[in-house]
mmCIF file of C-alpha atoms in Angstrom:
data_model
loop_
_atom_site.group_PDB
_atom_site.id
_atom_site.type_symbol
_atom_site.label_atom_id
_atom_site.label_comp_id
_atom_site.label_asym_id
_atom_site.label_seq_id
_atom_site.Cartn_x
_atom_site.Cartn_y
_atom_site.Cartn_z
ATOM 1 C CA UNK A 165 0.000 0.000 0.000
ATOM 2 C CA UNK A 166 2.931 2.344 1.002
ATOM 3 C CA UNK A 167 4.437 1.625 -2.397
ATOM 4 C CA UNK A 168 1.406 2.300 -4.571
ATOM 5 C CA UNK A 169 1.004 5.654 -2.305
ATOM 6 C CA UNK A 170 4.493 6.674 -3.614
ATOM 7 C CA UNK A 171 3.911 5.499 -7.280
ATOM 8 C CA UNK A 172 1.068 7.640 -7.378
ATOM 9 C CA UNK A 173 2.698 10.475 -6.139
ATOM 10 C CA UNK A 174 5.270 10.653 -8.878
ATOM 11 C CA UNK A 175 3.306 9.641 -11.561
ATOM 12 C CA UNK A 176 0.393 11.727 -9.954
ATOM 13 C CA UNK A 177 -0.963 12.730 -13.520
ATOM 14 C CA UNK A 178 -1.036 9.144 -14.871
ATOM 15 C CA UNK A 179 -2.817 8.055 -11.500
ATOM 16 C CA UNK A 180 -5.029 10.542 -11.986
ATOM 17 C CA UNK A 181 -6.109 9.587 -15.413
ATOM 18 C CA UNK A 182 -5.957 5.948 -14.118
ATOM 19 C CA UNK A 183 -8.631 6.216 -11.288
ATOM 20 C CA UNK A 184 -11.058 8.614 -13.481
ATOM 21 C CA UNK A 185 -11.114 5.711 -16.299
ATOM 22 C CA UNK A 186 -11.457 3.541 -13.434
ATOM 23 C CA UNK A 187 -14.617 5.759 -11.989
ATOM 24 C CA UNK A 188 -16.352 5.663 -15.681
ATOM 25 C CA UNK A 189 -15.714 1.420 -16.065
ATOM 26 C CA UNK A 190 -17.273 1.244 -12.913
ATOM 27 C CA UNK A 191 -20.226 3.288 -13.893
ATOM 28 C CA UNK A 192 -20.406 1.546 -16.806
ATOM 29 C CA UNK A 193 -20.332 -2.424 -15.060
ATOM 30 C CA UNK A 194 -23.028 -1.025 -12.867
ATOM 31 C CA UNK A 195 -25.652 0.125 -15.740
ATOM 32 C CA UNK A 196 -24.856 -3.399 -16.952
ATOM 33 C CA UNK A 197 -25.168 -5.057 -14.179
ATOM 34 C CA UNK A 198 -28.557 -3.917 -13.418
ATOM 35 C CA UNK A 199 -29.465 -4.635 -17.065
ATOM 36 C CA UNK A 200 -28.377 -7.853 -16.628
ATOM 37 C CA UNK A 201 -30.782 -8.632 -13.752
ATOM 38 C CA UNK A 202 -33.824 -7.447 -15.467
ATOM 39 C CA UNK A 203 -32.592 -9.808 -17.943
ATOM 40 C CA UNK A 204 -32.437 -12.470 -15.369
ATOM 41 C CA UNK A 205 -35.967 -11.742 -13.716
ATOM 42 C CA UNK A 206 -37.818 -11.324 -16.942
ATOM 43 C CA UNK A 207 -36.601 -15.276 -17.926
ATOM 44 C CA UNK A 208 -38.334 -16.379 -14.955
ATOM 45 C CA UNK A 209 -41.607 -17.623 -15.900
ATOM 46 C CA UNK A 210 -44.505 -18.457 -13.639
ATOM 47 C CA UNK A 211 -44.343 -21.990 -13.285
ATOM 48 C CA UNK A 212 -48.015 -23.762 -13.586
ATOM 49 C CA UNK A 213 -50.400 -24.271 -10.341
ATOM 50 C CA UNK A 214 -49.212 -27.982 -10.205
ATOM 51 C CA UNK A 215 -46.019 -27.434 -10.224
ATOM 52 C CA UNK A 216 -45.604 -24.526 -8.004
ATOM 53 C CA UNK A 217 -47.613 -26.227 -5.471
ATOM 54 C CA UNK A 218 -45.246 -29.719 -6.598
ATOM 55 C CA UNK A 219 -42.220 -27.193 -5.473
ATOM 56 C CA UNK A 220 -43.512 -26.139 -1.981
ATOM 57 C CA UNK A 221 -44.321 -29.423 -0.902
ATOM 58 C CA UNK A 222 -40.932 -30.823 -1.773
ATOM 59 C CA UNK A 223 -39.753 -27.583 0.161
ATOM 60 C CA UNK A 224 -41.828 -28.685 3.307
ATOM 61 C CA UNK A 225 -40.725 -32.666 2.764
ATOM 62 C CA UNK A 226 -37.246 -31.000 2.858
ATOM 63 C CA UNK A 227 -38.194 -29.302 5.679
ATOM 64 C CA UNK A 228 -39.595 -32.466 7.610
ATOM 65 C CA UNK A 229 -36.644 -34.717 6.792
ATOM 66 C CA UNK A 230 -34.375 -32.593 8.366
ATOM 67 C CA UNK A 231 -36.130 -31.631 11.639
ATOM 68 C CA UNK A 232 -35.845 -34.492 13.486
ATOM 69 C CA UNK A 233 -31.754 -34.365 13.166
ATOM 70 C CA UNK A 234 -31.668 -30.438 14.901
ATOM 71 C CA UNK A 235 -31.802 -31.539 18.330
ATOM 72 C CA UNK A 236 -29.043 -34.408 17.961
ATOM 73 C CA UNK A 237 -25.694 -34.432 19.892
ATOM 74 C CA UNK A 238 -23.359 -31.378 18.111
ATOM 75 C CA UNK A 239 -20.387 -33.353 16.664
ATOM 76 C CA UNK A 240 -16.649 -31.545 16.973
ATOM 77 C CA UNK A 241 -16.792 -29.895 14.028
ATOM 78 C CA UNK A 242 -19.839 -27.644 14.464
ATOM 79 C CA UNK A 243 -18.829 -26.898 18.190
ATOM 80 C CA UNK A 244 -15.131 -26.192 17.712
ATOM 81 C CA UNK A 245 -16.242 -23.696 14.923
ATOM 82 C CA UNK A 246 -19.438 -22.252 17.380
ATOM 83 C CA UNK A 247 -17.033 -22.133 20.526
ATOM 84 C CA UNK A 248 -14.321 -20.419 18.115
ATOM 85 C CA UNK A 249 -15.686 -18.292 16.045
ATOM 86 C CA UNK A 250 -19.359 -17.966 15.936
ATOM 87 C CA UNK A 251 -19.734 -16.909 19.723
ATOM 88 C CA UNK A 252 -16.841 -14.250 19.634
ATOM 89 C CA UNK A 253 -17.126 -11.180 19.184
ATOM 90 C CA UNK A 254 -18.407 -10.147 15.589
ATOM 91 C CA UNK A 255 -15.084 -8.212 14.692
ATOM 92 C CA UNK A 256 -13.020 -10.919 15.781
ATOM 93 C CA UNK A 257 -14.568 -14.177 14.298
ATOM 94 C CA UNK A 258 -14.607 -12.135 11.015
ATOM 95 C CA UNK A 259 -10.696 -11.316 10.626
ATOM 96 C CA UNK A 260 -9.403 -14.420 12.168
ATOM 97 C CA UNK A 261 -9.112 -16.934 9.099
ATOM 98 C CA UNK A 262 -6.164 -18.946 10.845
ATOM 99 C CA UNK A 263 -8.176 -21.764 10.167
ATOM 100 C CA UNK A 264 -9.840 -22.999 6.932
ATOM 101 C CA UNK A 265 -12.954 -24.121 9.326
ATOM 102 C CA UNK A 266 -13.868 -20.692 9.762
ATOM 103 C CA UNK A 267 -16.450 -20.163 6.690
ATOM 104 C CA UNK A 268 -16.562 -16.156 7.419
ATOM 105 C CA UNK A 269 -20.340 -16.359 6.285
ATOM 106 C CA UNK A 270 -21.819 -19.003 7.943
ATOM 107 C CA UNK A 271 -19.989 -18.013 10.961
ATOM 108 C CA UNK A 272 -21.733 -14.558 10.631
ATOM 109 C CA UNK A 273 -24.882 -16.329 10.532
ATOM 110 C CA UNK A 274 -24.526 -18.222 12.700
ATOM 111 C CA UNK A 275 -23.591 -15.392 15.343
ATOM 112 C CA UNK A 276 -26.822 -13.612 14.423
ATOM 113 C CA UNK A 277 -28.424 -17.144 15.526
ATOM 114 C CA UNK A 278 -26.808 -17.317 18.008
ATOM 115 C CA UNK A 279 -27.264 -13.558 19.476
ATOM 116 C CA UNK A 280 -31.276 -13.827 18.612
ATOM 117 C CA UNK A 281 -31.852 -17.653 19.487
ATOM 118 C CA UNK A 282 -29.157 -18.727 22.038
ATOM 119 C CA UNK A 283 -26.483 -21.339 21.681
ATOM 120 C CA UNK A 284 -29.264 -24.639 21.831
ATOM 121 C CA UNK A 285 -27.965 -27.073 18.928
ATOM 122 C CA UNK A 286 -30.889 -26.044 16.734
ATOM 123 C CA UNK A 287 -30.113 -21.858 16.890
ATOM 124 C CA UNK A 288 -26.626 -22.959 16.004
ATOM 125 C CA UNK A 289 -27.481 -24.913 12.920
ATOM 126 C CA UNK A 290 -30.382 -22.754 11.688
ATOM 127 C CA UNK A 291 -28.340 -21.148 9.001
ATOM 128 C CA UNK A 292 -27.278 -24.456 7.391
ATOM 129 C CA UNK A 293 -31.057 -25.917 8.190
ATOM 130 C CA UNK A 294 -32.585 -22.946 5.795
ATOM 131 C CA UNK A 295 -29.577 -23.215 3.255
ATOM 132 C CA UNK A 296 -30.401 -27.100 3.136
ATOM 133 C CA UNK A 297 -34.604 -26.156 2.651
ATOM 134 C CA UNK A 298 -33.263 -23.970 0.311
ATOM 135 C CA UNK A 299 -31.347 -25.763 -1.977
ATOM 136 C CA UNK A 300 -34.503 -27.707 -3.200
ATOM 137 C CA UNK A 301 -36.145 -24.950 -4.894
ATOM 138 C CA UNK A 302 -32.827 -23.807 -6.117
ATOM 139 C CA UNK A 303 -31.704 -26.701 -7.824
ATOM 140 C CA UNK A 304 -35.194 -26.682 -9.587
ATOM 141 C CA UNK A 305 -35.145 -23.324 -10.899
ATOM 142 C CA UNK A 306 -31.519 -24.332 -12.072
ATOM 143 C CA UNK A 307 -32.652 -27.638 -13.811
ATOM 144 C CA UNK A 308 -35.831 -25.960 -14.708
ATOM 145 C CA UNK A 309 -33.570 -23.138 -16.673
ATOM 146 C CA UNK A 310 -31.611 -25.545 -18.222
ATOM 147 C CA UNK A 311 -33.647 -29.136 -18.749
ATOM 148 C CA UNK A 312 -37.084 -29.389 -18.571
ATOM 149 C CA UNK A 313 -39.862 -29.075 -15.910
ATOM 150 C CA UNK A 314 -40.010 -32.598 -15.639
ATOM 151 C CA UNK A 315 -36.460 -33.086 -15.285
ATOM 152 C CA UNK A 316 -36.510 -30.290 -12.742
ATOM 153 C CA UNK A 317 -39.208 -31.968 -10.441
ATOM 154 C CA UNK A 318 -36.900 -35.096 -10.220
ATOM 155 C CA UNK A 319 -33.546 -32.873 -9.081
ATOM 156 C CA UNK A 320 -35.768 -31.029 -6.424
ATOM 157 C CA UNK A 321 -37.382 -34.520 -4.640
ATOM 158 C CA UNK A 322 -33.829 -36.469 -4.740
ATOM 159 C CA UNK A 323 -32.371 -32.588 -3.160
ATOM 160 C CA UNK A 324 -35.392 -32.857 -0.855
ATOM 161 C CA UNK A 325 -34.571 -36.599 0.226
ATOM 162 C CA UNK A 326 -30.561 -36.731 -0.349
ATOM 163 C CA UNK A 327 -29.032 -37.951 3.141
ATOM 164 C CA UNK A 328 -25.999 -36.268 2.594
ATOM 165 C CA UNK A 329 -27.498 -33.103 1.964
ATOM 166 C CA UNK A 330 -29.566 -33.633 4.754
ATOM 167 C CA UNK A 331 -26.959 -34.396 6.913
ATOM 168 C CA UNK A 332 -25.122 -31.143 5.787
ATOM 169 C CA UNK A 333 -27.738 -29.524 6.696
ATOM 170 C CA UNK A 334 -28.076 -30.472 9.927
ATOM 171 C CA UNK A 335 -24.724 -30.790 11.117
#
């Protein structure tokens, strides 16, 4: 950083030039960007009745598989990583990535479970429980966009009913 400071002081003209090119490329990758989501939202199309309704309950099967493993024994894993990181102090379990267990996002989430819910097993693994309910209606839309409907409603039940995902998701 100390050296950049000092190259832009000497070549304070060409730095100059460089961050205003930089200013209009951003400006430029953010019109696109929000071009690109309409895009994106307008090639969503409303899915019929049936299979809407085919989606939701394979979210709530999801849902029901993976309740009954919340409240099981946490494994070393999940409570080195909660003891560690999760139930520090935000700034802290943030910049410390010493370790390649600390995933810096589910360890935020999980210390905004933690702070609204408590430390019980289930507050701790409520961020991996909703990404694991999640991932059914996600992989649909995916297969959806790039299959078929049909194919779509067959990636979403074996998501729903996966063990490993719902162990993931539990654990």
């Amino acid at each position: 950083a100390t050296l950049a400071g000092i190259a832009s002081l000497a070549f304070a003209r060409r730095a100059q030039g460089y961050l205003v090119s930089l200013g209009r490329a951003s400006k430029k990758a953010a019109l696109r960007l929000g071009s690109d989501f309409a895009i994106l939202f307008k090639s969503f199309s409303r899915p019929p009745l049936w299979l809407a309704l085919a989606i939701v309950g394979l979210t709530l099967a999801a849902l029901l598989a993976r309740l009954p493993f919340l409240s099981r024994p946490m494994q070393h894993d999940e409570s080195y990583t909660f003891v560690t990181f999760a139930s520090a102090p935000l700034k802290e379990a943030l910049s410390d990535y010493s370790l390649p267990n600390n995933h810096l996002f589910h360890t935020l989430l999980v210390h905004i479970s933690y702070v609204l819910f408590g430390d019980s097993p289930w507050a701790v693994r409520l961020p991996a429980l909703l990404a694991g309910i999640l991932i059914v209606p996600a992989v649909y839309g995916l297969a959806r966009r790039l299959y078929n409907p049909y194919s779509a409603i067959l990636v979403a039940a074996l998501a729903a009913a996966a063990p490993v995902l719902i162990s993931y998701s539990t654990n």
